Amino acid sequence: MGVATAPPPPTTSKTLQKQYLEAVGAYQYVLTFLFMGPFFSLLVFVLLFTSLWTFSVVYLVWLYVDWDTPNQGGRHSEWIRNQAIWRQLRDYYPVKLVKTAELPPDQNYVLGAHPHGIMCTGFLCNFSTESNGFSQLFPGLRPRLAVLAGLFYLPVYRDYIMSFGLCPVSRQSLDFILSQPQLGQAVVIMVGGAHEALYSVPGEHCLTLQKRKGFVRLALRHGASLVPVYSFGENDIFRLKAFATGSWQHWCQLTFKKLMGFSPCIFWGRGLFSATSWGLLPFAAPITTVVGRPIPVPQRLRPTEEEVNHYHALYMKALEQLFEEHKESCGVPASTCLTFI
């Protein structure tokens, strides 16, 4: 079974105004992803030394009172998730969502999302907004995209990303969500994380997965079905400077990641007004996010290593099968295979 949202209009039928709106939709996501957190952190600090210091003080008091909210389910806004700008972001690439099996809302799910890419564009578009009609394709499910916990320390930005339903990828946060009495919880975890971003080379499909088993333990503790998800084209929207494993540049990236939680990548897109110049506007490469079949998982409050390894192996096999079944229809050559590290 394969169900996808209606494809956006072909580029040749788009008006100049439509093309501009799509570029604005894609560009604003890049700018907020890269700069919104640092900007508001600096702004709140600087305002403390001006006549507008009361704004910072009031917000910091609010931040103190609201500190635990991200780990307690957070909050989301359907108004934000349904904004028209996300449809422009969808149409720019375009981004599609493909359903291969039913996910009944009478149980919980742990969705493993691959690959991470540079900015997780396909996953945010499909799971954190309604631009591709997730709630119509999977009625009754409540998707929660789990991201770096450190992002929720950034003032204002934390409130913005919570409005999409994003939550910290921490045990406390995910256990809270999957322990809710209301079933249909679907946590989306980018298993490869920041390390996988270092391998976001166009045309390559290299996943950091062999030793990543925490998401399997999470599923076992809560009896939540595992669901493999692959986003074809996620690595194609930026160009990446990849350093050889063992080089001093690669060592610096890994060291920075251990200290800060994210990997500094050297990447670029096209210019905002010229396709031949460098810039931060992503290349308009199609992104197709395919949601696989659920893998039933029993509940084990203290799963053994054998159980974890068993379901991890089942998951890797299911993910590889999902990739093989859909790669050619998503423009990937038949000879291409997944690489696990």
Short mmCIF file of N, CA, C and O in Angstrom, two decimals, residues 205-315:
data_model
loop_
_atom_site.label_atom_id
_atom_site.label_comp_id
_atom_site.label_asym_id
_atom_site.label_seq_id
_atom_site.Cartn_x
_atom_site.Cartn_y
_atom_site.Cartn_z
N HIS A 205 24.12 7.45 0.97
CA HIS A 205 23.12 7.00 1.95
C HIS A 205 23.83 6.25 3.06
O HIS A 205 23.79 5.02 3.14
N CYS A 206 24.51 7.01 3.91
CA CYS A 206 25.32 6.46 4.99
C CYS A 206 24.64 6.79 6.33
O CYS A 206 24.47 7.97 6.66
N LEU A 207 24.27 5.77 7.07
CA LEU A 207 23.51 5.95 8.31
C LEU A 207 24.32 5.53 9.52
O LEU A 207 24.97 4.48 9.53
N THR A 208 24.26 6.35 10.56
CA THR A 208 24.85 6.01 11.85
C THR A 208 23.81 5.23 12.65
O THR A 208 22.91 5.82 13.25
N LEU A 209 23.93 3.91 12.65
CA LEU A 209 22.85 3.09 13.23
C LEU A 209 23.35 1.85 13.96
O LEU A 209 22.68 1.37 14.88
N GLN A 210 24.48 1.30 13.59
CA GLN A 210 24.90 0.02 14.12
C GLN A 210 24.97 -0.01 15.64
O GLN A 210 24.61 -1.02 16.26
N LYS A 211 25.43 1.06 16.26
CA LYS A 211 25.56 1.09 17.72
C LYS A 211 24.50 1.94 18.40
O LYS A 211 24.53 2.11 19.62
N ARG A 212 23.56 2.46 17.62
CA ARG A 212 22.49 3.30 18.19
C ARG A 212 21.30 2.41 18.56
O ARG A 212 20.52 2.01 17.70
N LYS A 213 21.18 2.08 19.85
CA LYS A 213 20.14 1.15 20.29
C LYS A 213 19.23 1.73 21.37
O LYS A 213 18.31 1.06 21.82
N GLY A 214 19.46 2.97 21.75
CA GLY A 214 18.64 3.59 22.78
C GLY A 214 17.18 3.67 22.39
O GLY A 214 16.29 3.49 23.24
N PHE A 215 16.91 3.93 21.11
CA PHE A 215 15.51 4.02 20.67
C PHE A 215 14.80 2.68 20.74
O PHE A 215 13.60 2.61 20.95
N VAL A 216 15.57 1.58 20.60
CA VAL A 216 14.99 0.24 20.72
C VAL A 216 14.65 -0.04 22.18
O VAL A 216 13.59 -0.59 22.50
N ARG A 217 15.55 0.34 23.10
CA ARG A 217 15.27 0.17 24.53
C ARG A 217 14.03 0.97 24.93
O ARG A 217 13.21 0.51 25.73
N LEU A 218 13.91 2.18 24.39
CA LEU A 218 12.74 3.01 24.66
C LEU A 218 11.46 2.30 24.22
O LEU A 218 10.48 2.24 24.97
N ALA A 219 11.47 1.75 23.01
CA ALA A 219 10.30 1.05 22.50
C ALA A 219 9.96 -0.17 23.36
O ALA A 219 8.79 -0.44 23.64
N LEU A 220 10.97 -0.90 23.79
CA LEU A 220 10.75 -2.09 24.63
C LEU A 220 10.18 -1.71 26.00
O LEU A 220 9.27 -2.38 26.51
N ARG A 221 10.68 -0.65 26.59
CA ARG A 221 10.19 -0.24 27.91
C ARG A 221 8.72 0.10 27.88
O ARG A 221 8.01 -0.09 28.87
N HIS A 222 8.25 0.60 26.74
CA HIS A 222 6.86 1.05 26.66
C HIS A 222 5.99 0.17 25.77
O HIS A 222 4.79 0.45 25.62
N GLY A 223 6.56 -0.87 25.18
CA GLY A 223 5.78 -1.72 24.30
C GLY A 223 5.28 -0.97 23.07
O GLY A 223 4.21 -1.26 22.53
N ALA A 224 6.07 0.01 22.62
CA ALA A 224 5.70 0.82 21.45
C ALA A 224 6.28 0.19 20.19
O ALA A 224 7.44 -0.23 20.17
N SER A 225 5.48 0.11 19.13
CA SER A 225 5.95 -0.47 17.87
C SER A 225 7.03 0.40 17.25
O SER A 225 6.96 1.63 17.28
N LEU A 226 8.03 -0.24 16.68
CA LEU A 226 9.09 0.46 15.95
C LEU A 226 8.67 0.66 14.50
O LEU A 226 8.13 -0.26 13.88
N VAL A 227 8.90 1.84 13.97
CA VAL A 227 8.53 2.15 12.59
C VAL A 227 9.72 2.78 11.88
O VAL A 227 10.17 3.87 12.25
N PRO A 228 10.26 2.13 10.84
CA PRO A 228 11.36 2.75 10.08
C PRO A 228 10.83 3.82 9.13
O PRO A 228 9.78 3.64 8.50
N VAL A 229 11.55 4.92 9.04
CA VAL A 229 11.18 6.03 8.16
C VAL A 229 12.42 6.46 7.40
O VAL A 229 13.47 6.67 8.00
N TYR A 230 12.30 6.58 6.09
CA TYR A 230 13.44 7.04 5.29
C TYR A 230 13.01 8.22 4.43
O TYR A 230 11.97 8.19 3.77
N SER A 231 13.85 9.26 4.46
CA SER A 231 13.55 10.48 3.71
C SER A 231 14.51 10.59 2.53
O SER A 231 15.65 11.06 2.67
N PHE A 232 14.07 10.13 1.38
CA PHE A 232 14.88 10.19 0.16
C PHE A 232 15.04 11.65 -0.28
O PHE A 232 14.07 12.40 -0.33
N GLY A 233 16.27 12.03 -0.59
CA GLY A 233 16.53 13.39 -1.04
C GLY A 233 16.96 14.34 0.06
O GLY A 233 17.37 15.47 -0.23
N GLU A 234 16.89 13.91 1.31
CA GLU A 234 17.25 14.79 2.42
C GLU A 234 18.71 15.25 2.33
O GLU A 234 19.03 16.39 2.72
N ASN A 235 19.57 14.40 1.81
CA ASN A 235 20.99 14.76 1.70
C ASN A 235 21.32 15.56 0.45
O ASN A 235 22.49 15.95 0.28
N ASP A 236 20.32 15.81 -0.39
CA ASP A 236 20.60 16.42 -1.70
C ASP A 236 20.36 17.93 -1.76
O ASP A 236 20.62 18.55 -2.79
N ILE A 237 19.84 18.51 -0.69
CA ILE A 237 19.43 19.92 -0.77
C ILE A 237 20.56 20.89 -0.41
O ILE A 237 20.40 22.10 -0.59
N PHE A 238 21.67 20.37 0.11
CA PHE A 238 22.86 21.19 0.36
C PHE A 238 24.09 20.44 -0.14
O PHE A 238 24.07 19.22 -0.29
N ARG A 239 25.15 21.17 -0.40
CA ARG A 239 26.45 20.58 -0.68
C ARG A 239 27.26 20.62 0.61
O ARG A 239 27.22 21.61 1.35
N LEU A 240 27.99 19.55 0.87
CA LEU A 240 28.71 19.41 2.14
C LEU A 240 30.19 19.17 1.89
O LEU A 240 30.56 18.39 1.01
N LYS A 241 31.04 19.84 2.66
CA LYS A 241 32.46 19.56 2.65
C LYS A 241 32.71 18.44 3.66
O LYS A 241 32.66 18.65 4.87
N ALA A 242 32.93 17.22 3.16
CA ALA A 242 33.15 16.07 4.02
C ALA A 242 34.64 15.82 4.19
O ALA A 242 35.39 15.79 3.21
N PHE A 243 35.07 15.67 5.42
CA PHE A 243 36.47 15.41 5.72
C PHE A 243 36.69 13.92 5.95
O PHE A 243 35.82 13.23 6.50
N ALA A 244 37.83 13.44 5.54
CA ALA A 244 38.14 12.01 5.66
C ALA A 244 38.20 11.60 7.12
O ALA A 244 38.70 12.35 7.98
N THR A 245 37.68 10.40 7.40
CA THR A 245 37.76 9.86 8.75
C THR A 245 39.22 9.72 9.17
O THR A 245 40.04 9.18 8.43
N GLY A 246 39.54 10.25 10.35
CA GLY A 246 40.92 10.21 10.82
C GLY A 246 41.69 11.50 10.57
O GLY A 246 42.76 11.68 11.14
N SER A 247 41.15 12.38 9.73
CA SER A 247 41.82 13.66 9.47
C SER A 247 41.64 14.56 10.69
O SER A 247 40.74 14.39 11.51
N TRP A 248 42.52 15.58 10.80
CA TRP A 248 42.41 16.47 11.95
C TRP A 248 41.12 17.30 11.91
O TRP A 248 40.57 17.65 12.95
N GLN A 249 40.64 17.59 10.68
CA GLN A 249 39.39 18.34 10.58
C GLN A 249 38.22 17.51 11.11
O GLN A 249 37.35 18.01 11.84
N HIS A 250 38.20 16.21 10.75
CA HIS A 250 37.14 15.33 11.22
C HIS A 250 37.24 15.15 12.73
O HIS A 250 36.22 15.11 13.43
N TRP A 251 38.46 15.07 13.25
CA TRP A 251 38.65 14.95 14.69
C TRP A 251 38.11 16.19 15.41
O TRP A 251 37.47 16.09 16.47
N CYS A 252 38.34 17.36 14.84
CA CYS A 252 37.82 18.59 15.43
C CYS A 252 36.29 18.61 15.45
O CYS A 252 35.67 19.05 16.43
N GLN A 253 35.69 18.12 14.38
CA GLN A 253 34.23 18.06 14.34
C GLN A 253 33.68 17.14 15.41
O GLN A 253 32.70 17.47 16.10
N LEU A 254 34.30 15.98 15.58
CA LEU A 254 33.83 15.02 16.59
C LEU A 254 34.04 15.55 18.00
O LEU A 254 33.19 15.37 18.88
N THR A 255 35.16 16.23 18.21
CA THR A 255 35.43 16.80 19.53
C THR A 255 34.43 17.90 19.86
O THR A 255 33.91 17.97 20.98
N PHE A 256 34.15 18.74 18.89
CA PHE A 256 33.15 19.80 19.08
C PHE A 256 31.79 19.19 19.40
O PHE A 256 31.07 19.69 20.28
N LYS A 257 31.44 18.12 18.70
CA LYS A 257 30.16 17.45 18.93
C LYS A 257 30.07 16.91 20.36
O LYS A 257 29.01 17.02 21.01
N LYS A 258 31.16 16.33 20.86
CA LYS A 258 31.14 15.80 22.22
C LYS A 258 30.95 16.90 23.25
O LYS A 258 30.30 16.72 24.28
N LEU A 259 31.50 18.07 22.96
CA LEU A 259 31.41 19.18 23.90
C LEU A 259 30.08 19.91 23.83
O LEU A 259 29.51 20.29 24.85
N MET A 260 29.57 20.11 22.60
CA MET A 260 28.41 20.98 22.38
C MET A 260 27.14 20.23 22.01
O MET A 260 26.05 20.79 22.07
N GLY A 261 27.27 18.97 21.58
CA GLY A 261 26.07 18.20 21.24
C GLY A 261 25.69 18.24 19.77
O GLY A 261 24.79 17.51 19.35
N PHE A 262 26.32 19.09 18.98
CA PHE A 262 26.02 19.13 17.55
C PHE A 262 27.31 19.25 16.76
O PHE A 262 28.35 19.68 17.29
N SER A 263 27.26 18.86 15.50
CA SER A 263 28.46 18.84 14.66
C SER A 263 28.55 20.08 13.79
O SER A 263 27.58 20.41 13.09
N PRO A 264 29.67 20.79 13.80
CA PRO A 264 29.83 21.93 12.90
C PRO A 264 30.12 21.43 11.48
O PRO A 264 31.13 20.77 11.25
N CYS A 265 29.23 21.72 10.57
CA CYS A 265 29.38 21.27 9.18
C CYS A 265 29.65 22.47 8.27
O CYS A 265 29.11 23.56 8.48
N ILE A 266 30.46 22.25 7.28
CA ILE A 266 30.67 23.26 6.24
C ILE A 266 29.77 22.89 5.06
O ILE A 266 30.01 21.90 4.38
N PHE A 267 28.73 23.67 4.87
CA PHE A 267 27.77 23.36 3.82
C PHE A 267 27.35 24.64 3.12
O PHE A 267 27.55 25.75 3.63
N TRP A 268 26.76 24.49 1.95
CA TRP A 268 26.28 25.65 1.21
C TRP A 268 25.16 25.23 0.26
O TRP A 268 25.02 24.07 -0.11
N GLY A 269 24.38 26.22 -0.11
CA GLY A 269 23.32 26.03 -1.09
C GLY A 269 23.54 26.99 -2.25
O GLY A 269 24.66 27.33 -2.58
N ARG A 270 22.45 27.47 -2.80
CA ARG A 270 22.53 28.42 -3.91
C ARG A 270 22.21 29.82 -3.41
O ARG A 270 21.77 30.02 -2.27
N GLY A 271 22.46 30.81 -4.25
CA GLY A 271 22.15 32.18 -3.88
C GLY A 271 20.65 32.44 -3.94
O GLY A 271 19.90 31.74 -4.64
N LEU A 272 20.21 33.44 -3.20
CA LEU A 272 18.78 33.75 -3.16
C LEU A 272 18.27 34.25 -4.51
O LEU A 272 17.15 33.94 -4.91
N PHE A 273 19.10 34.99 -5.25
CA PHE A 273 18.67 35.56 -6.51
C PHE A 273 19.36 34.94 -7.72
O PHE A 273 19.05 35.29 -8.86
N SER A 274 20.30 34.04 -7.47
CA SER A 274 21.01 33.42 -8.58
C SER A 274 21.30 31.96 -8.27
O SER A 274 21.87 31.65 -7.21
N ALA A 275 20.93 31.09 -9.19
CA ALA A 275 21.15 29.66 -8.98
C ALA A 275 22.61 29.27 -9.18
O ALA A 275 23.02 28.16 -8.82
N THR A 276 23.42 30.18 -9.73
CA THR A 276 24.82 29.85 -10.01
C THR A 276 25.77 30.36 -8.93
O THR A 276 26.97 30.09 -8.99
N SER A 277 25.26 31.11 -7.96
CA SER A 277 26.12 31.62 -6.89
C SER A 277 25.91 30.82 -5.61
O SER A 277 24.94 30.09 -5.47
N TRP A 278 26.84 30.98 -4.68
CA TRP A 278 26.73 30.29 -3.40
C TRP A 278 25.83 31.07 -2.46
O TRP A 278 25.72 32.29 -2.53
N GLY A 279 25.18 30.35 -1.55
CA GLY A 279 24.32 31.01 -0.57
C GLY A 279 23.75 29.99 0.39
O GLY A 279 24.23 28.86 0.49
N LEU A 280 22.71 30.40 1.11
CA LEU A 280 22.08 29.52 2.09
C LEU A 280 20.71 29.01 1.64
O LEU A 280 20.06 28.27 2.40
N LEU A 281 20.27 29.41 0.45
CA LEU A 281 19.01 28.87 -0.04
C LEU A 281 19.24 27.43 -0.51
O LEU A 281 20.12 27.18 -1.34
N PRO A 282 18.50 26.46 0.02
CA PRO A 282 18.73 25.06 -0.38
C PRO A 282 18.46 24.85 -1.86
O PRO A 282 17.71 25.60 -2.50
N PHE A 283 19.09 23.83 -2.42
CA PHE A 283 18.79 23.43 -3.78
C PHE A 283 17.41 22.75 -3.79
O PHE A 283 17.06 22.03 -2.86
N ALA A 284 16.67 22.98 -4.86
CA ALA A 284 15.30 22.45 -4.95
C ALA A 284 15.32 21.01 -5.44
O ALA A 284 14.97 20.72 -6.59
N ALA A 285 15.73 20.11 -4.55
CA ALA A 285 15.75 18.67 -4.87
C ALA A 285 14.57 18.00 -4.18
O ALA A 285 14.30 18.28 -3.01
N PRO A 286 13.85 17.12 -4.87
CA PRO A 286 12.67 16.47 -4.26
C PRO A 286 13.04 15.68 -3.01
O PRO A 286 14.07 15.00 -2.96
N ILE A 287 12.19 15.80 -1.98
CA ILE A 287 12.33 15.03 -0.74
C ILE A 287 11.08 14.17 -0.57
O ILE A 287 9.96 14.70 -0.57
N THR A 288 11.26 12.87 -0.46
CA THR A 288 10.13 11.96 -0.28
C THR A 288 10.35 11.16 1.00
O THR A 288 11.28 10.36 1.11
N THR A 289 9.50 11.40 1.99
CA THR A 289 9.59 10.72 3.28
C THR A 289 8.64 9.52 3.26
O THR A 289 7.43 9.69 3.13
N VAL A 290 9.21 8.32 3.38
CA VAL A 290 8.43 7.09 3.32
C VAL A 290 8.33 6.49 4.73
O VAL A 290 9.35 6.22 5.37
N VAL A 291 7.11 6.30 5.19
CA VAL A 291 6.85 5.73 6.51
C VAL A 291 6.60 4.23 6.34
O VAL A 291 5.66 3.83 5.64
N GLY A 292 7.43 3.41 6.97
CA GLY A 292 7.36 1.97 6.78
C GLY A 292 6.32 1.28 7.63
O GLY A 292 5.49 1.90 8.31
N ARG A 293 6.38 -0.04 7.61
CA ARG A 293 5.44 -0.86 8.37
C ARG A 293 5.88 -0.97 9.83
O ARG A 293 7.07 -1.07 10.11
N PRO A 294 4.92 -1.02 10.75
CA PRO A 294 5.29 -1.12 12.17
C PRO A 294 5.82 -2.50 12.53
O PRO A 294 5.38 -3.52 11.99
N ILE A 295 6.78 -2.52 13.43
CA ILE A 295 7.34 -3.76 13.96
C ILE A 295 6.83 -3.91 15.39
O ILE A 295 7.22 -3.14 16.28
N PRO A 296 5.95 -4.89 15.66
CA PRO A 296 5.41 -5.05 17.02
C PRO A 296 6.53 -5.34 18.02
O PRO A 296 7.43 -6.13 17.76
N VAL A 297 6.47 -4.68 19.17
CA VAL A 297 7.49 -4.83 20.21
C VAL A 297 6.79 -5.10 21.54
O VAL A 297 5.88 -4.35 21.92
N PRO A 298 7.19 -6.15 22.27
CA PRO A 298 6.58 -6.42 23.58
C PRO A 298 7.08 -5.43 24.62
O PRO A 298 8.13 -4.79 24.44
N GLN A 299 6.33 -5.29 25.69
CA GLN A 299 6.77 -4.39 26.76
C GLN A 299 7.67 -5.13 27.73
O GLN A 299 7.33 -6.19 28.26
N ARG A 300 8.84 -4.57 27.95
CA ARG A 300 9.82 -5.11 28.89
C ARG A 300 10.37 -3.94 29.70
O ARG A 300 11.11 -3.12 29.17
N LEU A 301 10.02 -3.87 30.96
CA LEU A 301 10.47 -2.75 31.78
C LEU A 301 11.98 -2.72 31.91
O LEU A 301 12.58 -1.65 32.00
N ARG A 302 12.60 -3.90 31.92
CA ARG A 302 14.06 -4.00 31.95
C ARG A 302 14.53 -4.93 30.84
O ARG A 302 14.83 -6.10 31.08
N PRO A 303 14.56 -4.43 29.61
CA PRO A 303 14.93 -5.29 28.48
C PRO A 303 16.36 -5.79 28.59
O PRO A 303 17.25 -5.07 29.02
N THR A 304 16.56 -7.03 28.21
CA THR A 304 17.90 -7.61 28.20
C THR A 304 18.64 -7.18 26.93
O THR A 304 18.03 -6.73 25.96
N GLU A 305 19.96 -7.36 26.94
CA GLU A 305 20.75 -7.03 25.77
C GLU A 305 20.36 -7.89 24.57
O GLU A 305 20.37 -7.43 23.43
N GLU A 306 20.00 -9.16 24.86
CA GLU A 306 19.58 -10.05 23.77
C GLU A 306 18.31 -9.54 23.11
O GLU A 306 18.18 -9.55 21.87
N GLU A 307 17.36 -9.07 23.92
CA GLU A 307 16.12 -8.53 23.36
C GLU A 307 16.38 -7.26 22.56
O GLU A 307 15.83 -7.08 21.47
N VAL A 308 17.22 -6.41 23.11
CA VAL A 308 17.55 -5.16 22.40
C VAL A 308 18.22 -5.47 21.07
O VAL A 308 17.85 -4.90 20.02
N ASN A 309 19.18 -6.37 21.09
CA ASN A 309 19.89 -6.72 19.86
C ASN A 309 18.96 -7.36 18.84
O ASN A 309 19.08 -7.11 17.63
N HIS A 310 18.03 -8.18 19.33
CA HIS A 310 17.08 -8.86 18.42
C HIS A 310 16.22 -7.84 17.68
O HIS A 310 16.10 -7.91 16.44
N TYR A 311 15.62 -6.92 18.41
CA TYR A 311 14.71 -5.96 17.76
C TYR A 311 15.49 -4.90 16.98
O TYR A 311 14.97 -4.34 16.01
N HIS A 312 16.72 -4.64 17.40
CA HIS A 312 17.56 -3.74 16.62
C HIS A 312 17.88 -4.35 15.26
O HIS A 312 17.84 -3.66 14.22
N ALA A 313 18.16 -5.65 15.25
CA ALA A 313 18.44 -6.34 13.98
C ALA A 313 17.20 -6.37 13.10
O ALA A 313 17.29 -6.17 11.87
N LEU A 314 16.02 -6.62 13.70
CA LEU A 314 14.77 -6.60 12.93
C LEU A 314 14.54 -5.22 12.32
O LEU A 314 14.09 -5.10 11.17
N TYR A 315 14.83 -4.19 13.10
CA TYR A 315 14.62 -2.83 12.63
C TYR A 315 15.54 -2.51 11.45
O TYR A 315 15.09 -1.95 10.43
#
